[in-house]
């Protein structure tokens, strides 16, 4: 007897290793599964125990469903599947083999197989990159709003700092040893990070003096992994200004 069921992904295993498939392809297909609410082609499974199943056909789709469950456990928990009994297994596998051979034959018969494959890959890439771009746009819009708020707060604090506390002059002219000590005290940076920050400050102020504290934030960069990031964030600069103001620095 053959039955279609919704099966818990966690109860399924595959005889093929996950490493047989590219993680990037599995990731893209997982996004599509979550977007559409399931897989188009049901898995072909054999029951091997109480609520335990093994993949007979559809190994790639299975691992994509596993990836979808890793991304969203609630929405990717179940997958539609065709459950076969042992006596039907041989007939089902023959059918799957015939279908696969027919598909391969049709692909070879097409004159524009390469173009068709490229178009298919282009559609997948478009879906993936459009999703990533939309997420980045949303993150950038939110970051921009938060940055403007922090700059407003920073500028207000800077305008209220007493004239006898030349904070900007400290970044431009203070000896590196003393600047390191003051930044470590006010900013609570790690030794490794403070060394990178001071190195960047020295490099930048040799090129051109800082015009404002916002200019310090924009120009002081450090390396984190393979990326260049801000050495002093707006939040951290607010803390530094507040600490130096209370201690009547300089």
Coordinates of C-alpha atoms in Angstrom, one line a residue:
X1 CA 0.0 0.0 0.0
X2 CA 1.2 3.5 -0.9
X3 CA 0.2 6.6 1.2
X4 CA 0.8 10.3 1.0
X5 CA 1.5 11.8 4.5
X6 CA 3.0 14.8 6.2
X7 CA 6.1 13.5 8.0
X8 CA 8.3 15.1 10.7
X9 CA 11.6 16.0 9.1
X10 CA 13.4 14.9 12.3
X11 CA 12.1 11.3 11.8
X12 CA 13.7 10.9 8.3
X13 CA 17.2 9.7 7.5
X14 CA 19.1 9.3 4.2
X15 CA 21.7 6.8 3.1
X16 CA 23.5 9.6 1.1
X17 CA 25.7 12.0 3.0
X18 CA 24.8 15.7 3.1
X19 CA 28.2 16.5 1.7
X20 CA 27.1 15.1 -1.7
X21 CA 25.2 18.4 -2.2
X22 CA 26.3 22.0 -2.3
X23 CA 25.3 23.9 0.9
X24 CA 24.6 27.0 -1.2
X25 CA 22.1 25.1 -3.4
X26 CA 20.5 23.6 -0.2
X27 CA 20.3 27.1 1.3
X28 CA 18.5 28.5 -1.7
X29 CA 16.1 25.6 -2.0
X30 CA 15.4 25.9 1.8
X31 CA 14.4 29.5 1.3
X32 CA 12.0 28.5 -1.5
X33 CA 10.5 25.8 0.6
X34 CA 9.8 28.2 3.5
X35 CA 8.5 30.8 1.0
X36 CA 6.1 28.4 -0.7
X37 CA 5.1 26.4 2.4
X38 CA 6.5 23.0 1.3
X39 CA 8.2 21.0 -1.5
X40 CA 6.6 20.5 -4.9
X41 CA 7.9 17.0 -5.3
X42 CA 7.1 14.7 -2.4
X43 CA 9.8 12.6 -0.9
X44 CA 9.6 8.9 -1.5
X45 CA 10.1 7.2 1.9
X46 CA 10.3 3.7 3.3
X47 CA 9.1 3.1 6.8
X48 CA 11.9 1.4 8.8
X49 CA 10.5 1.6 12.3
X50 CA 8.0 3.3 14.6
X51 CA 7.7 6.8 13.1
X52 CA 11.1 6.3 11.4
X53 CA 11.6 6.6 7.7
X54 CA 14.4 6.5 5.2
X55 CA 14.6 8.3 1.9
X56 CA 14.2 6.2 -1.2
X57 CA 14.0 9.0 -3.7
X58 CA 14.5 12.8 -3.3
X59 CA 17.7 13.0 -1.2
X60 CA 18.4 16.6 -2.3
X61 CA 14.9 17.7 -1.4
X62 CA 15.2 16.0 1.9
X63 CA 18.4 17.8 2.9
X64 CA 16.8 21.1 1.6
X65 CA 13.9 20.4 4.0
X66 CA 16.4 19.8 6.8
X67 CA 18.0 23.1 6.0
X68 CA 14.6 24.8 6.1
X69 CA 13.9 23.3 9.5
X70 CA 17.2 24.6 10.8
X71 CA 16.3 28.1 9.6
X72 CA 12.7 28.0 10.9
X73 CA 11.9 25.0 13.1
X74 CA 8.1 25.8 13.3
X75 CA 7.5 26.3 9.6
X76 CA 9.9 23.7 8.4
X77 CA 9.0 21.0 10.8
X78 CA 6.9 18.8 8.4
X79 CA 7.4 17.7 4.8
X80 CA 5.0 16.0 2.4
X81 CA 6.0 12.5 1.5
X82 CA 5.0 9.3 -0.3
X83 CA 5.3 6.3 2.0
X84 CA 5.8 2.9 0.4
X85 CA 5.8 -0.6 1.9
X86 CA 8.6 -3.0 1.2
X87 CA 6.7 -5.0 -1.3
X88 CA 6.0 -1.9 -3.4
X89 CA 9.6 -0.6 -3.1
X90 CA 10.9 -2.3 -6.3
X91 CA 8.0 -1.2 -8.4
X92 CA 8.3 2.4 -7.1
X93 CA 12.1 2.5 -7.8
X94 CA 11.6 1.2 -11.3
X95 CA 9.0 3.9 -11.9
X96 CA 11.4 6.6 -10.6
X97 CA 14.2 5.2 -12.7
X98 CA 12.1 5.3 -15.9
X99 CA 11.0 8.9 -15.1
X100 CA 14.6 10.0 -14.5
X101 CA 15.7 8.4 -17.8
X102 CA 12.9 10.1 -19.7
X103 CA 13.9 13.4 -18.2
X104 CA 17.5 12.9 -19.1
X105 CA 16.6 11.9 -22.6
X106 CA 14.4 15.0 -23.0
X107 CA 17.3 17.2 -21.7
X108 CA 19.7 15.7 -24.3
X109 CA 17.2 16.3 -27.1
X110 CA 16.8 20.0 -26.3
X111 CA 19.0 22.2 -28.5
X112 CA 19.3 25.0 -25.9
X113 CA 20.0 22.9 -22.9
X114 CA 22.8 25.2 -21.7
X115 CA 20.7 28.3 -22.1
X116 CA 17.8 26.7 -20.3
X117 CA 20.0 25.7 -17.4
X118 CA 21.5 29.2 -17.2
X119 CA 18.0 30.7 -17.2
X120 CA 16.9 28.4 -14.4
X121 CA 20.0 29.3 -12.4
X122 CA 19.3 33.0 -13.1
X123 CA 15.8 32.7 -11.7
X124 CA 17.2 31.0 -8.5
X125 CA 19.9 33.7 -8.1
X126 CA 17.4 36.5 -8.7
X127 CA 15.1 35.1 -6.0
X128 CA 18.0 34.7 -3.6
X129 CA 19.7 38.1 -4.3
X130 CA 16.4 40.0 -4.2
X131 CA 15.7 38.6 -0.8
X132 CA 19.1 39.5 0.4
X133 CA 18.9 43.0 -1.0
X134 CA 15.5 43.7 0.6
X135 CA 16.8 42.6 3.9
X136 CA 19.9 44.8 3.6
X137 CA 17.8 47.8 2.6
X138 CA 15.6 47.3 5.7
X139 CA 18.7 47.0 7.9
X140 CA 20.4 50.0 6.4
X141 CA 17.3 52.2 6.7
X142 CA 17.0 51.2 10.4
X143 CA 20.7 51.8 11.0
X144 CA 20.5 55.2 9.3
X145 CA 17.7 56.3 11.5
X146 CA 19.6 55.2 14.7
X147 CA 22.8 56.8 13.5
X148 CA 21.1 60.1 12.9
X149 CA 19.6 60.0 16.4
X150 CA 23.0 59.2 18.0
X151 CA 24.7 62.0 16.0
X152 CA 22.1 64.4 17.3
X153 CA 22.7 63.3 20.9
X154 CA 26.5 63.4 20.3
X155 CA 26.4 66.9 18.8
X156 CA 24.2 68.1 21.7
X157 CA 26.6 66.7 24.2
X158 CA 29.6 68.1 22.3
X159 CA 28.0 71.6 22.3
X160 CA 27.5 71.4 26.1
X161 CA 31.1 70.4 26.9
X162 CA 32.9 73.2 28.7
X163 CA 35.5 75.0 26.6
X164 CA 38.3 74.2 29.0
X165 CA 37.9 70.5 28.0
X166 CA 39.3 70.4 24.5
X167 CA 38.2 66.8 23.6
X168 CA 38.8 67.2 19.8
X169 CA 42.3 68.5 20.6
X170 CA 43.0 65.3 22.5
X171 CA 42.3 63.2 19.4
X172 CA 44.4 65.5 17.3
X173 CA 47.4 66.2 19.5
X174 CA 47.5 64.1 22.6
X175 CA 50.6 61.8 22.8
X176 CA 49.7 58.3 21.9
X177 CA 50.6 56.7 25.2
X178 CA 48.4 59.2 27.1
X179 CA 45.6 58.9 24.5
X180 CA 45.7 55.1 24.9
X181 CA 45.4 55.4 28.7
X182 CA 42.5 57.9 28.5
X183 CA 40.6 55.9 25.8
X184 CA 41.0 52.7 27.8
X185 CA 39.7 54.3 30.9
X186 CA 36.8 56.1 29.3
X187 CA 35.8 53.5 26.6
X188 CA 36.4 50.2 28.4
X189 CA 38.1 48.8 25.3
X190 CA 40.2 45.6 25.2
X191 CA 44.0 45.9 24.9
X192 CA 43.9 44.5 21.4
X193 CA 41.2 46.8 20.2
X194 CA 42.6 49.9 21.8
X195 CA 45.9 49.3 20.1
X196 CA 44.1 49.1 16.7
X197 CA 42.1 52.3 17.4
X198 CA 45.1 54.3 18.5
X199 CA 47.0 53.1 15.4
X200 CA 44.2 54.3 13.2
X201 CA 43.9 57.6 15.0
X202 CA 47.7 58.2 14.5
X203 CA 47.4 57.3 10.8
X204 CA 44.4 59.5 10.2
X205 CA 45.5 62.6 12.0
X206 CA 48.8 62.6 10.1
X207 CA 46.8 62.9 6.9
X208 CA 44.4 65.6 8.2
X209 CA 43.3 66.8 11.6
X210 CA 39.9 65.7 12.8
X211 CA 37.3 68.5 12.3
X212 CA 34.7 67.1 14.8
X213 CA 34.0 64.1 17.0
X214 CA 31.7 62.9 14.2
X215 CA 34.7 63.1 11.9
X216 CA 36.6 60.8 14.4
X217 CA 33.8 58.3 14.3
X218 CA 33.7 58.3 10.5
X219 CA 37.5 58.0 9.9
X220 CA 38.8 55.8 12.6
X221 CA 38.6 52.2 11.2
X222 CA 39.9 48.9 12.4
X223 CA 40.1 45.5 10.8
X224 CA 37.8 42.8 12.1
X225 CA 38.3 39.5 10.2
X226 CA 38.3 40.6 6.6
X227 CA 36.2 43.7 7.1
X228 CA 36.9 47.3 8.0
X229 CA 34.6 48.5 10.8
X230 CA 34.3 51.6 13.0
X231 CA 36.9 51.7 15.7
X232 CA 34.7 54.0 17.8
X233 CA 31.0 53.7 17.4
X234 CA 28.5 56.6 18.1
X235 CA 27.4 54.8 21.3
X236 CA 31.0 54.4 22.5
X237 CA 31.8 58.1 21.6
X238 CA 28.9 59.2 23.8
X239 CA 30.3 57.2 26.7
X240 CA 33.8 58.7 26.1
X241 CA 32.5 62.2 26.0
X242 CA 30.4 61.7 29.1
X243 CA 33.3 60.2 31.0
X244 CA 35.8 62.8 30.0
X245 CA 33.4 65.6 30.8
X246 CA 32.7 64.3 34.3
X247 CA 36.4 63.9 35.0
X248 CA 37.2 67.4 33.5
X249 CA 39.7 65.8 31.2
X250 CA 42.7 68.0 30.4

